[in-house]
Amino acid sequence: MRYTGDLLIELLNVRKGYGSVEVLKGVNLRIEEGDFASIRGKSGAGKTTMLRIMGLLDPPDEGEIKLFGIPASRLNDDERSKLRLHNIGFVFQFFNLIPSLTVRENIELPLALAGIRKEERRNRVTELLRYFDLINLAERFPDTLSGGERQRVAVMRALANNPRIILADEPTSSLDDENSELLMDLFRRINREKRVAIVMTTTDLYEKLPTNRDFVLKDGRLTEFL
Ligand SMILES: Nc1ncnc2c1ncn2[C@@H]1O[C@H](COP(=O)(O)OP(=O)(O)O)[C@@H](O)[C@H]1O
Ligand SMILES: [Mg+2]
């Protein structure tokens, strides 16, 4: 099911730790329609932990996460998976493409999981790759692509189900400057033209990004810098 409304993600006093170590010490955040947000923090600050909670992959120890106003704690595993599949796209640091599948097949995968028929899958992927000028990569295998191309394909896969939100965990950390810029251009287009909210993490505390909101995660707390 797809949800409408301006408030996409809300974290309310979220706490999370591993063993006796508290990583998130009461994090609050609201992500709205149209936002392109960065969450910046040093290695070990808790960025991945926070993103996994936002994507309903892990529950918080305390506090609440709401997607489209729905408290995640009220959903069962199946409902959470469906909400995730239809509304959130993930991009990881190391792409996570499947080596034995072509670019096209990799991007089709979430569509197959959503039960979409083969012909429609093909059409949608072709349209997506054409729109972003990546159609020439369609029949290639991941190990024939550069790092930058792999990451752009991973973004296409995240977009395949027309999500309302993309969560990207250090998507530029394994890319050179030129490919990082290309990726940021791609995110900016997705954000503006497809109206997909983007939340990305980075260890770069000061780099100028095409974001409209920037946060720092430090000592378990999140602060927005304005
Ligand atoms: N599954 C886990 N078990 C135990 N400790 C973890 C686990 N995941 C993360 N941590 C610890 O939590 C802290 C924050 O990790 P993480 O969220 O991955 O930070 P970041 O993504 O900002 O580098 C780190 O000290 C890390 O070692
Ligand atoms: Mg991390």
Short mmCIF file of N, CA and C in Angstrom, two decimals, residues 13-97:
data_model
loop_
_atom_site.label_atom_id
_atom_site.label_comp_id
_atom_site.label_asym_id
_atom_site.label_seq_id
_atom_site.Cartn_x
_atom_site.Cartn_y
_atom_site.Cartn_z
N ASN A 13 12.19 10.38 20.08
CA ASN A 13 12.99 9.97 21.23
C ASN A 13 13.53 8.54 21.10
N VAL A 14 14.13 8.27 19.95
CA VAL A 14 14.61 6.92 19.67
C VAL A 14 15.92 6.62 20.39
N ARG A 15 15.92 5.52 21.12
CA ARG A 15 17.13 5.04 21.80
C ARG A 15 17.47 3.67 21.29
N LYS A 16 18.77 3.44 21.11
CA LYS A 16 19.20 2.11 20.66
C LYS A 16 20.62 1.85 21.13
N GLY A 17 20.86 0.67 21.64
CA GLY A 17 22.20 0.30 22.06
C GLY A 17 22.48 -1.15 21.74
N TYR A 18 23.73 -1.49 21.87
CA TYR A 18 24.15 -2.90 21.70
C TYR A 18 24.83 -3.28 23.00
N GLY A 19 24.29 -4.27 23.71
CA GLY A 19 24.83 -4.60 25.02
C GLY A 19 24.69 -3.40 25.93
N SER A 20 25.77 -3.03 26.56
CA SER A 20 25.68 -1.91 27.50
C SER A 20 26.02 -0.57 26.85
N VAL A 21 26.35 -0.61 25.55
CA VAL A 21 26.73 0.63 24.85
C VAL A 21 25.50 1.27 24.22
N GLU A 22 25.19 2.49 24.63
CA GLU A 22 24.06 3.20 24.04
C GLU A 22 24.55 4.01 22.84
N VAL A 23 24.01 3.72 21.67
CA VAL A 23 24.46 4.38 20.44
C VAL A 23 23.58 5.59 20.12
N LEU A 24 22.28 5.43 20.18
CA LEU A 24 21.35 6.54 19.97
C LEU A 24 20.69 6.87 21.31
N LYS A 25 20.82 8.13 21.73
CA LYS A 25 20.39 8.49 23.08
C LYS A 25 19.21 9.46 23.08
N GLY A 26 18.21 9.12 22.29
CA GLY A 26 17.04 10.00 22.23
C GLY A 26 17.09 10.87 20.99
N VAL A 27 16.88 10.24 19.84
CA VAL A 27 16.96 10.95 18.56
C VAL A 27 15.55 11.33 18.08
N ASN A 28 15.42 12.60 17.69
CA ASN A 28 14.17 13.09 17.11
C ASN A 28 14.43 13.58 15.70
N LEU A 29 13.51 13.27 14.81
CA LEU A 29 13.71 13.68 13.40
C LEU A 29 12.36 13.63 12.68
N ARG A 30 12.15 14.63 11.82
CA ARG A 30 10.98 14.60 10.93
C ARG A 30 11.45 14.81 9.50
N ILE A 31 11.13 13.86 8.64
CA ILE A 31 11.45 14.00 7.22
C ILE A 31 10.15 14.18 6.45
N GLU A 32 10.10 15.25 5.68
CA GLU A 32 8.87 15.57 4.96
C GLU A 32 9.05 15.40 3.47
N GLU A 33 7.93 15.34 2.79
CA GLU A 33 7.87 15.30 1.33
C GLU A 33 8.83 16.34 0.75
N GLY A 34 9.65 15.92 -0.21
CA GLY A 34 10.53 16.88 -0.87
C GLY A 34 11.89 17.05 -0.21
N ASP A 35 12.06 16.50 1.00
CA ASP A 35 13.35 16.68 1.69
C ASP A 35 14.47 15.88 1.04
N PHE A 36 15.65 16.47 1.06
CA PHE A 36 16.89 15.79 0.72
C PHE A 36 17.82 16.09 1.89
N ALA A 37 18.01 15.10 2.75
CA ALA A 37 18.68 15.34 4.03
C ALA A 37 19.98 14.56 4.13
N SER A 38 20.98 15.18 4.73
CA SER A 38 22.20 14.45 5.05
C SER A 38 22.28 14.25 6.55
N ILE A 39 22.78 13.07 6.93
CA ILE A 39 23.08 12.79 8.33
C ILE A 39 24.57 12.53 8.40
N ARG A 40 25.25 13.43 9.07
CA ARG A 40 26.71 13.38 9.07
C ARG A 40 27.22 12.95 10.43
N GLY A 41 28.26 12.14 10.41
CA GLY A 41 28.83 11.71 11.67
C GLY A 41 30.05 10.86 11.42
N LYS A 42 30.94 10.85 12.39
CA LYS A 42 32.16 10.05 12.24
C LYS A 42 31.82 8.57 12.22
N SER A 43 32.79 7.77 11.81
CA SER A 43 32.62 6.33 11.84
C SER A 43 32.29 5.89 13.26
N GLY A 44 31.27 5.07 13.41
CA GLY A 44 30.87 4.60 14.72
C GLY A 44 29.87 5.50 15.44
N ALA A 45 29.49 6.61 14.79
CA ALA A 45 28.57 7.56 15.44
C ALA A 45 27.15 7.00 15.58
N GLY A 46 26.81 6.02 14.74
CA GLY A 46 25.47 5.44 14.83
C GLY A 46 24.62 5.70 13.59
N LYS A 47 25.25 6.12 12.50
CA LYS A 47 24.50 6.47 11.28
C LYS A 47 23.75 5.25 10.71
N THR A 48 24.47 4.13 10.59
CA THR A 48 23.83 2.93 10.04
C THR A 48 22.72 2.44 10.97
N THR A 49 23.00 2.47 12.25
CA THR A 49 21.99 2.08 13.24
C THR A 49 20.71 2.90 13.04
N MET A 50 20.89 4.20 12.86
CA MET A 50 19.75 5.10 12.71
C MET A 50 19.00 4.83 11.41
N LEU A 51 19.75 4.63 10.33
CA LEU A 51 19.13 4.40 9.03
C LEU A 51 18.35 3.08 9.02
N ARG A 52 18.91 2.07 9.69
CA ARG A 52 18.22 0.77 9.74
C ARG A 52 16.91 0.88 10.53
N ILE A 53 16.91 1.72 11.55
CA ILE A 53 15.67 1.93 12.30
C ILE A 53 14.66 2.69 11.43
N MET A 54 15.16 3.71 10.70
CA MET A 54 14.26 4.47 9.82
C MET A 54 13.65 3.59 8.73
N GLY A 55 14.42 2.59 8.28
CA GLY A 55 13.95 1.70 7.22
C GLY A 55 13.21 0.49 7.74
N LEU A 56 12.90 0.47 9.02
CA LEU A 56 12.17 -0.63 9.67
C LEU A 56 12.89 -1.96 9.57
N LEU A 57 14.22 -1.91 9.45
CA LEU A 57 14.99 -3.15 9.45
C LEU A 57 15.30 -3.59 10.88
N ASP A 58 15.41 -2.63 11.78
CA ASP A 58 15.63 -2.93 13.20
C ASP A 58 14.69 -2.06 14.04
N PRO A 59 14.23 -2.60 15.16
CA PRO A 59 13.39 -1.78 16.04
C PRO A 59 14.24 -0.97 17.01
N PRO A 60 13.75 0.18 17.47
CA PRO A 60 14.47 0.89 18.52
C PRO A 60 14.28 0.18 19.86
N ASP A 61 15.17 0.45 20.82
CA ASP A 61 14.97 -0.08 22.18
C ASP A 61 13.85 0.68 22.88
N GLU A 62 13.88 1.99 22.65
CA GLU A 62 12.83 2.87 23.22
C GLU A 62 12.48 3.91 22.19
N GLY A 63 11.34 4.56 22.38
CA GLY A 63 10.91 5.58 21.45
C GLY A 63 10.09 4.97 20.32
N GLU A 64 9.75 5.79 19.36
CA GLU A 64 8.86 5.31 18.29
C GLU A 64 9.33 5.82 16.93
N ILE A 65 9.08 5.01 15.91
CA ILE A 65 9.30 5.45 14.54
C ILE A 65 7.98 5.36 13.81
N LYS A 66 7.63 6.46 13.16
CA LYS A 66 6.40 6.47 12.37
C LYS A 66 6.74 6.68 10.91
N LEU A 67 6.14 5.87 10.06
CA LEU A 67 6.23 6.08 8.61
C LEU A 67 4.84 6.46 8.14
N PHE A 68 4.74 7.61 7.47
CA PHE A 68 3.45 8.11 7.00
C PHE A 68 2.43 8.19 8.14
N GLY A 69 2.96 8.51 9.32
CA GLY A 69 2.10 8.67 10.50
C GLY A 69 1.73 7.36 11.18
N ILE A 70 2.20 6.24 10.64
CA ILE A 70 1.84 4.95 11.22
C ILE A 70 2.96 4.48 12.16
N PRO A 71 2.67 4.25 13.43
CA PRO A 71 3.71 3.77 14.34
C PRO A 71 4.15 2.35 13.94
N ALA A 72 5.45 2.18 13.70
CA ALA A 72 5.97 0.89 13.25
C ALA A 72 5.72 -0.21 14.28
N SER A 73 5.68 0.18 15.54
CA SER A 73 5.51 -0.83 16.60
C SER A 73 4.14 -1.49 16.53
N ARG A 74 3.20 -0.86 15.83
CA ARG A 74 1.87 -1.46 15.72
C ARG A 74 1.75 -2.44 14.57
N LEU A 75 2.81 -2.54 13.76
CA LEU A 75 2.74 -3.44 12.59
C LEU A 75 3.40 -4.77 12.92
N ASN A 76 2.93 -5.82 12.28
CA ASN A 76 3.64 -7.10 12.40
C ASN A 76 4.72 -7.19 11.32
N ASP A 77 5.52 -8.24 11.36
CA ASP A 77 6.67 -8.35 10.44
C ASP A 77 6.24 -8.25 8.99
N ASP A 78 5.15 -8.91 8.66
CA ASP A 78 4.67 -8.95 7.29
C ASP A 78 4.25 -7.55 6.83
N GLU A 79 3.54 -6.84 7.68
CA GLU A 79 3.09 -5.49 7.35
C GLU A 79 4.29 -4.54 7.21
N ARG A 80 5.27 -4.73 8.08
CA ARG A 80 6.49 -3.91 7.99
C ARG A 80 7.24 -4.15 6.68
N SER A 81 7.35 -5.43 6.29
CA SER A 81 8.04 -5.75 5.03
C SER A 81 7.33 -5.13 3.84
N LYS A 82 6.01 -5.21 3.84
CA LYS A 82 5.24 -4.65 2.72
C LYS A 82 5.39 -3.14 2.66
N LEU A 83 5.30 -2.51 3.82
CA LEU A 83 5.45 -1.05 3.88
C LEU A 83 6.81 -0.65 3.33
N ARG A 84 7.83 -1.42 3.70
CA ARG A 84 9.19 -1.15 3.25
C ARG A 84 9.30 -1.36 1.74
N LEU A 85 8.83 -2.49 1.27
CA LEU A 85 8.97 -2.85 -0.14
C LEU A 85 8.33 -1.81 -1.05
N HIS A 86 7.20 -1.27 -0.65
CA HIS A 86 6.46 -0.36 -1.54
C HIS A 86 6.78 1.11 -1.34
N ASN A 87 7.53 1.42 -0.31
CA ASN A 87 7.72 2.84 -0.02
C ASN A 87 9.15 3.29 0.20
N ILE A 88 10.06 2.35 0.44
CA ILE A 88 11.43 2.72 0.77
C ILE A 88 12.40 2.01 -0.15
N GLY A 89 13.36 2.76 -0.70
CA GLY A 89 14.45 2.16 -1.46
C GLY A 89 15.74 2.33 -0.68
N PHE A 90 16.55 1.28 -0.65
CA PHE A 90 17.82 1.34 0.08
C PHE A 90 19.00 1.38 -0.88
N VAL A 91 19.99 2.20 -0.55
CA VAL A 91 21.26 2.19 -1.27
C VAL A 91 22.36 1.99 -0.23
N PHE A 92 23.22 1.02 -0.49
CA PHE A 92 24.26 0.68 0.48
C PHE A 92 25.63 1.16 0.03
N GLN A 93 26.54 1.18 0.96
CA GLN A 93 27.90 1.63 0.68
C GLN A 93 28.57 0.81 -0.43
N PHE A 94 28.41 -0.50 -0.37
CA PHE A 94 29.09 -1.36 -1.34
C PHE A 94 28.14 -1.98 -2.36
N PHE A 95 27.12 -1.22 -2.73
CA PHE A 95 26.24 -1.51 -3.87
C PHE A 95 25.35 -2.75 -3.68
N ASN A 96 25.94 -3.88 -3.22
CA ASN A 96 25.15 -5.11 -3.04
C ASN A 96 24.40 -5.56 -4.28
N LEU A 97 25.02 -5.42 -5.45
CA LEU A 97 24.40 -5.97 -6.65
C LEU A 97 24.71 -7.47 -6.73
#
